[in-house]
């Protein structure tokens, strides 16, 4: 049963939506996994999807799955590109990874309209503007 499993808390792991490039005509955005731990994480699986309401109708994006074999300590990996069109939806990233023999998982959700300039910070390790969530 789920209650019998150890509660492995995800710490020092973040998901960030980053403004990678901006021209007068367009902006390009990327989603990154950031490992601020002192140790590598392995066998990383990330599923991503968007969902919510637009103009009174329910909207769902496709579910995408990503695999990263290893993410070294104090490093980052790009998960995917993201289009501004989905910023008005909930953007969910479900992360699972191994640290040694233990498995960890956490759901990260960017709420609608949370990816806005007023929420930007300088993203650690990437040194680019964006919105980061984690514990």
XYZ file of C-alpha atoms in Angstrom, residues 7-11 37 95-100 102-106:
17
model
C 8.173 9.330 2.058
C 11.111 10.394 -0.087
C 11.001 14.179 -0.214
C 12.248 15.926 -3.331
C 14.712 18.639 -2.296
C 22.010 18.815 -5.063
C 9.218 14.115 -12.282
C 10.547 10.720 -11.151
C 14.205 9.911 -10.523
C 16.572 7.690 -8.581
C 19.024 8.837 -5.962
C 21.053 5.732 -5.196
C 15.687 5.202 -3.718
C 13.048 6.543 -6.081
C 11.656 10.055 -5.748
C 8.773 11.746 -7.504
C 7.049 15.106 -7.463
